[in-house]
Amino acid sequence: MAAPRFDRTRIQAFLELAGDRLDGEWLLVGGGAAAAWFSPSRTTEDVDLIGLGGTQAERFALMDLAVAASLPVEAVNSAADFFVRRVEGWRDRLVVLHRGARGTIYRPDATLFLLLKIGRLSEVDLADCLALIDHGDPIERERVQSAIDALAATDDEDAAARRTRLCAALTR
């Protein structure tokens, strides 16, 4: 079975379902956040939704929700919590995206979104970062630049070029 593609409409429908059926607080990151927030034409193969309680019960509830929505469990991903929790002050950088009957879905602010993308910074990640910068949300540019500067050097010329392009966009 081919992996489903999530566009903005499908992501928003899933978030509404999640807000009504999942208890607690949740964070949408990655391509799903980009599509729901600043990049309406963006699609993604999975929805990166993290339970802010950090529990296994939340992960199982998310997988149960995917099954109830007739999605493969691989279509929802909570592994990004590892990266989110490594960012100092991440909890203070959340913006409400949707409030449902039982749960609240947040998205990262622009600074946190960029901090989460720069570690991998694939072509798609760079496109997301550039679109976000163009969107005009407030960004702690010095913090993001410092985080880029702190990354390990790379022998991958393409990765180095993407970092350079992102740094140039931050100084505009």
XYZ file of N, CA and C in Angstrom:
516
model
N 0.844 -1.180 0.000
C 0.000 0.000 0.000
C 0.886 1.239 0.000
N 0.594 2.171 -0.870
C 1.369 3.405 -0.954
C 1.094 4.276 0.266
N 2.136 4.995 0.686
C 1.982 5.898 1.826
C 1.036 7.032 1.449
N 0.159 7.422 2.353
C -0.756 8.523 2.039
C 0.005 9.843 1.948
N -0.524 10.744 1.161
C 0.018 12.103 1.116
C -0.939 12.989 1.889
N -0.374 13.827 2.712
C -1.177 14.765 3.480
C -1.001 16.156 2.907
N -2.094 16.751 2.465
C -2.084 18.156 2.073
C -2.699 18.944 3.228
N -2.777 20.256 3.069
C -3.270 21.107 4.150
C -4.666 20.680 4.623
N -5.561 20.396 3.695
C -6.931 20.019 4.059
C -6.947 18.729 4.866
N -6.197 17.755 4.425
C -6.161 16.466 5.131
C -5.490 16.602 6.501
N -4.461 17.430 6.588
C -3.792 17.667 7.873
C -4.758 18.346 8.846
N -5.451 19.367 8.371
C -6.387 20.068 9.244
C -7.511 19.151 9.714
N -8.000 18.286 8.847
C -9.042 17.337 9.238
C -8.513 16.375 10.308
N -7.274 15.929 10.134
C -6.681 15.024 11.127
C -6.476 15.744 12.463
N -6.055 17.007 12.427
C -5.860 17.770 13.661
C -7.180 17.990 14.395
N -8.242 18.234 13.649
C -9.568 18.385 14.275
C -9.978 17.083 14.960
N -9.762 15.964 14.282
C -10.060 14.666 14.867
C -9.203 14.437 16.117
N -7.920 14.757 16.020
C -7.008 14.580 17.159
C -7.448 15.445 18.341
N -7.805 16.679 18.084
C -8.233 17.571 19.156
C -9.506 17.105 19.838
N -10.348 16.409 19.089
C -11.601 15.910 19.659
C -11.437 14.568 20.362
N -10.446 13.778 19.953
C -10.337 12.410 20.490
C -9.122 12.163 21.379
N -8.085 12.998 21.262
C -6.886 12.797 22.082
C -6.902 13.760 23.269
N -6.609 13.235 24.430
C -6.532 14.073 25.621
C -5.178 14.761 25.694
N -5.161 15.943 26.285
C -3.905 16.603 26.598
C -3.408 17.554 25.542
N -2.098 17.774 25.600
C -1.441 18.739 24.722
C -0.545 18.006 23.734
N -0.568 18.492 22.501
C 0.152 17.866 21.395
C 0.862 18.932 20.587
N 1.967 18.560 19.970
C 2.747 19.493 19.158
C 2.904 18.934 17.752
N 2.481 19.717 16.763
C 2.659 19.373 15.351
C 3.939 20.029 14.859
N 4.848 19.234 14.296
C 6.105 19.759 13.757
C 6.281 19.258 12.326
N 7.401 19.605 11.725
C 7.745 19.095 10.406
C 6.882 19.640 9.286
N 6.763 18.820 8.236
C 6.012 19.230 7.053
C 4.551 19.498 7.333
N 3.981 18.773 8.284
C 2.584 19.013 8.657
C 2.397 20.409 9.221
N 3.326 20.839 10.071
C 3.255 22.195 10.624
C 3.425 23.223 9.516
N 4.361 22.975 8.598
C 4.582 23.907 7.490
C 3.303 24.059 6.660
N 2.667 22.936 6.336
C 1.455 22.980 5.506
C 0.303 23.672 6.228
N 0.140 23.384 7.506
C -0.979 23.946 8.262
C -0.784 25.423 8.585
N 0.452 25.902 8.514
C 0.782 27.231 9.001
C 1.164 28.197 7.893
N 2.274 27.972 7.216
C 2.815 29.003 6.326
C 3.029 28.558 4.886
N 2.791 27.301 4.581
C 3.058 26.797 3.231
C 1.870 25.974 2.742
N 0.795 26.644 2.285
C -0.450 25.947 1.957
C -0.320 24.853 0.910
N 0.665 24.928 0.038
C 0.796 23.903 -1.005
C 1.690 22.736 -0.569
N 2.262 22.811 0.602
C 3.167 21.768 1.103
C 2.390 20.490 1.375
N 2.970 19.364 0.998
C 2.424 18.056 1.346
C 3.486 17.277 2.107
N 3.054 16.235 2.781
C 3.978 15.406 3.548
C 3.456 13.974 3.573
N 4.351 13.036 3.786
C 3.963 11.630 3.826
C 3.471 11.201 5.195
N 3.833 11.958 6.242
C 3.378 11.614 7.577
C 3.123 12.877 8.383
N 2.414 12.703 9.475
C 2.108 13.811 10.370
C 2.932 13.605 11.629
N 3.833 14.545 11.895
C 4.687 14.488 13.081
C 3.951 15.167 14.225
N 3.316 14.352 15.075
C 2.515 14.860 16.179
C 3.052 14.254 17.464
N 3.409 15.119 18.397
C 4.089 14.711 19.621
C 3.193 14.984 20.817
N 3.004 13.987 21.655
C 2.303 14.191 22.920
C 3.234 14.882 23.895
N 2.809 16.005 24.449
C 3.706 16.778 25.307
C 3.912 16.157 26.681
N 3.096 15.166 27.028
C 3.328 14.442 28.276
C 4.504 13.482 28.165
N 4.881 13.146 26.925
C 6.020 12.262 26.701
C 5.791 10.822 27.125
N 4.536 10.374 27.112
C 4.248 9.028 27.602
C 4.011 8.034 26.474
N 4.234 6.776 26.811
C 3.941 5.691 25.866
C 2.442 5.633 25.601
N 1.634 5.939 26.613
C 0.181 5.931 26.443
C -0.243 6.925 25.364
N 0.415 8.078 25.312
C 0.108 9.050 24.257
C 0.452 8.488 22.888
N 1.595 7.840 22.783
C 2.002 7.261 21.498
C 0.982 6.232 21.029
N 0.544 5.382 21.945
C -0.452 4.367 21.589
C -1.780 5.011 21.213
N -2.176 6.055 21.941
C -3.431 6.752 21.617
C -3.348 7.356 20.215
N -2.182 7.889 19.860
C -1.989 8.459 18.530
C -2.091 7.373 17.456
N -1.495 6.224 17.709
C -1.584 5.123 16.754
C -3.022 4.612 16.646
N -3.717 4.517 17.777
C -5.126 4.119 17.746
C -5.950 5.104 16.922
N -5.649 6.392 17.058
C -6.356 7.414 16.279
C -6.100 7.222 14.788
N -4.856 6.927 14.419
C -4.543 6.679 13.005
C -5.375 5.521 12.470
N -5.438 4.439 13.223
C -6.218 3.278 12.795
C -7.697 3.658 12.670
N -8.212 4.407 13.641
C -9.619 4.836 13.601
C -9.896 5.729 12.400
N -8.867 6.457 11.943
C -9.005 7.342 10.787
C -8.669 6.620 9.480
N -8.528 5.289 9.545
C -8.194 4.452 8.376
C -6.855 4.826 7.761
N -5.898 5.166 8.619
C -4.531 5.465 8.182
C -3.596 4.381 8.692
N -2.532 4.101 7.958
C -1.532 3.186 8.511
C -0.837 3.876 9.697
N -0.443 3.105 10.703
C 0.192 3.724 11.873
C 1.463 4.477 11.499
N 2.077 4.098 10.389
C 3.279 4.792 9.939
C 2.988 6.223 9.473
N 1.717 6.532 9.283
C 1.338 7.871 8.823
C 1.402 8.906 9.931
N 1.521 8.451 11.169
C 1.707 9.364 12.293
C 3.036 9.034 12.952
N 3.724 10.056 13.375
C 5.078 9.882 13.878
C 5.266 10.766 15.099
N 5.743 10.174 16.180
C 6.008 10.967 17.380
C 7.487 10.954 17.755
N 8.331 10.477 16.861
C 9.766 10.371 17.167
C 10.459 11.723 17.286
N 9.874 12.765 16.729
C 10.523 14.083 16.777
C 10.605 14.647 18.182
N 9.896 14.030 19.143
C 9.971 14.543 20.509
C 11.402 14.527 21.023
N 12.202 13.586 20.560
C 13.618 13.530 20.937
C 14.321 14.835 20.595
N 14.055 15.351 19.407
C 14.711 16.576 18.959
C 14.116 17.809 19.623
N 12.802 17.815 19.790
C 12.138 18.960 20.415
C 12.681 19.176 21.819
N 12.756 18.115 22.596
C 13.153 18.232 24.001
C 14.622 18.604 24.182
N 15.397 18.560 23.138
C 16.805 18.965 23.204
C 16.987 20.467 23.038
N 15.943 21.167 22.637
C 16.026 22.617 22.429
C 15.679 23.324 23.741
N 16.620 24.073 24.236
C 16.404 24.794 25.491
C 15.229 25.766 25.343
N 14.307 25.710 26.301
C 13.168 26.612 26.315
C 12.080 26.290 25.307
N 12.093 25.077 24.759
C 11.127 24.719 23.708
C 9.685 24.926 24.147
N 9.385 24.661 25.404
C 7.995 24.718 25.877
C 7.430 26.138 25.792
N 8.315 27.128 25.865
C 7.890 28.527 25.787
C 7.711 29.012 24.354
N 7.924 28.137 23.389
C 7.907 28.512 21.974
C 6.767 27.842 21.213
N 5.682 27.563 21.917
C 4.547 26.889 21.296
C 3.405 27.873 21.078
N 2.729 27.698 19.954
C 1.605 28.551 19.557
C 0.403 27.639 19.327
N -0.735 27.991 19.895
C -1.934 27.172 19.711
C -2.322 27.164 18.233
N -2.505 25.978 17.710
C -2.944 25.793 16.328
C -4.417 25.369 16.289
N -4.811 24.512 17.240
C -6.194 24.019 17.276
C -6.549 23.579 18.690
N -7.722 23.984 19.139
C -8.264 23.484 20.407
C -9.478 22.628 20.091
N -9.430 21.390 20.537
C -10.550 20.481 20.326
C -11.305 20.254 21.608
N -12.237 19.320 21.573
C -13.052 19.004 22.739
C -12.220 18.427 23.882
N -11.151 17.704 23.531
C -10.347 17.034 24.564
C -8.884 17.445 24.561
N -8.379 17.904 23.446
C -6.953 18.187 23.369
C -6.649 19.503 22.686
N -5.441 19.972 22.916
C -4.933 21.188 22.281
C -3.734 20.821 21.424
N -3.746 21.294 20.190
C -2.643 21.058 19.263
C -1.884 22.372 19.109
N -0.576 22.308 19.317
C 0.296 23.467 19.145
C 1.151 23.275 17.899
N 1.742 24.363 17.465
C 2.810 24.341 16.472
C 3.987 25.085 17.095
N 5.190 24.886 16.573
C 6.321 25.658 17.092
C 6.244 27.098 16.601
N 6.881 28.013 17.323
C 7.034 29.344 16.758
C 8.126 29.262 15.687
N 8.363 30.357 15.002
C 9.302 30.339 13.868
C 10.710 29.952 14.297
N 11.156 30.461 15.436
C 12.512 30.143 15.898
C 12.652 28.656 16.177
N 11.703 28.086 16.903
C 11.776 26.657 17.210
C 11.675 25.825 15.937
N 10.812 26.203 15.018
C 10.699 25.467 13.758
C 12.060 25.399 13.059
N 12.738 26.540 12.960
C 14.047 26.568 12.305
C 15.072 25.735 13.079
N 15.070 25.859 14.391
C 16.019 25.091 15.201
C 15.826 23.588 15.022
N 14.595 23.173 14.807
C 14.319 21.754 14.598
C 14.736 21.282 13.207
N 14.776 22.171 12.245
C 15.082 21.793 10.856
C 16.575 21.784 10.536
N 17.366 22.605 11.241
C 18.751 22.819 10.793
C 19.666 21.615 10.973
N 19.347 20.720 11.880
C 20.218 19.568 12.091
C 20.336 18.691 10.859
N 19.219 18.409 10.233
C 19.224 17.580 9.020
C 19.377 18.455 7.783
N 18.577 19.485 7.692
C 18.569 20.464 6.605
C 18.682 19.842 5.210
N 17.750 18.941 4.925
C 17.638 18.391 3.575
C 17.151 19.508 2.643
N 17.028 19.197 1.357
C 16.489 20.185 0.406
C 15.081 20.610 0.807
N 14.263 19.641 1.219
C 12.896 19.944 1.643
C 12.916 20.799 2.911
N 13.805 20.454 3.851
C 13.931 21.253 5.079
C 14.330 22.685 4.751
N 15.287 22.849 3.858
C 15.712 24.195 3.468
C 14.558 24.962 2.830
N 13.814 24.302 1.956
C 12.662 24.968 1.328
C 11.658 25.414 2.390
N 11.411 24.567 3.385
C 10.516 24.948 4.484
C 11.069 26.162 5.233
N 12.348 26.135 5.537
C 12.967 27.243 6.276
C 12.885 28.549 5.493
N 13.183 28.504 4.213
C 13.135 29.715 3.392
C 11.704 30.243 3.279
N 10.737 29.326 3.118
C 9.330 29.747 3.049
C 8.903 30.393 4.361
N 9.347 29.843 5.473
C 9.004 30.412 6.772
C 9.622 31.796 6.947
N 10.870 31.945 6.580
C 11.517 33.259 6.682
C 10.758 34.275 5.835
N 10.362 33.878 4.634
C 9.596 34.767 3.757
C 8.206 35.071 4.316
N 7.681 34.185 5.135
C 6.356 34.367 5.721
C 6.328 35.576 6.655
N 7.462 35.895 7.261
C 7.563 37.125 8.035
C 7.299 37.021 9.526
N 7.166 35.809 10.059
C 6.990 35.660 11.504
C 8.266 36.094 12.227
N 8.156 36.577 13.458
C 9.356 36.958 14.215
C 10.272 35.755 14.436
N 11.550 35.973 14.236
C 12.561 34.920 14.392
C 13.710 35.488 15.215
N 14.188 34.716 16.178
C 15.423 35.080 16.885
C 16.583 34.666 15.984
N 16.893 35.534 15.055
C 17.871 35.201 14.016
C 19.251 34.887 14.585
N 19.654 35.609 15.615
C 20.976 35.358 16.199
C 21.030 33.967 16.824
N 19.940 33.550 17.475
C 19.920 32.217 18.086
C 20.004 31.135 17.015
N 19.256 31.309 15.942
C 19.285 30.317 14.866
C 20.670 30.300 14.218
N 21.237 31.469 13.975
C 22.579 31.539 13.383
C 23.608 30.864 14.293
N 23.523 31.100 15.579
C 24.447 30.456 16.526
C 24.306 28.945 16.496
N 23.076 28.469 16.374
C 22.848 27.028 16.307
C 23.434 26.434 15.029
N 23.317 27.164 13.934
C 23.925 26.699 12.679
C 25.441 26.677 12.819
N 25.996 27.738 13.393
C 27.453 27.815 13.581
C 27.972 26.692 14.481
N 27.140 26.221 15.403
C 27.546 25.170 16.341
C 27.461 23.765 15.750
N 26.863 23.632 14.554
C 26.775 22.315 13.932
C 28.169 21.811 13.574
N 28.338 20.513 13.621
C 29.603 19.914 13.214
C 29.869 20.227 11.744
N 31.121 20.420 11.427
C 31.503 20.662 10.035
C 31.089 19.449 9.198
N 30.821 19.717 7.922
C 30.413 18.637 7.031
C 31.282 18.624 5.780
N 31.564 17.421 5.304
C 32.273 17.261 4.035
C 31.298 17.219 2.867
N 30.018 17.168 3.171
C 28.977 17.133 2.153
C 28.799 18.552 1.596
N 29.255 18.744 0.374
C 29.209 20.086 -0.230
C 27.781 20.594 -0.385
N 26.857 19.703 -0.695
C 25.461 20.114 -0.835
C 24.897 20.585 0.510
N 25.203 19.856 1.574
C 24.735 20.249 2.914
C 25.345 21.588 3.308
N 26.618 21.769 3.023
C 27.277 23.045 3.341
C 26.635 24.188 2.559
N 26.297 23.931 1.303
C 25.649 24.959 0.477
C 24.263 25.309 1.026
N 23.533 24.306 1.499
C 22.214 24.579 2.084
C 22.351 25.422 3.346
N 23.334 25.121 4.175
C 23.580 25.936 5.373
C 23.892 27.375 4.988
N 24.709 27.552 3.966
C 25.080 28.896 3.509
C 23.864 29.642 3.021
N 22.997 28.963 2.258
C 21.770 29.614 1.769
C 20.856 30.016 2.911
N 20.739 29.167 3.919
C 19.906 29.499 5.062
C 20.484 30.690 5.824
N 21.783 30.698 6.031
C 22.435 31.806 6.733
C 22.230 33.117 5.979
N 22.323 33.081 4.653
C 22.105 34.277 3.852
C 20.675 34.766 4.008
N 19.727 33.841 4.042
C 18.316 34.231 4.194
C 18.066 34.845 5.573
N 18.771 34.373 6.581
C 18.599 34.917 7.923
C 19.100 36.352 8.052
N 20.014 36.739 7.184
C 20.580 38.099 7.281
C 19.833 39.106 6.421
N 18.825 38.658 5.668
C 18.064 39.591 4.835
C 17.233 40.517 5.684
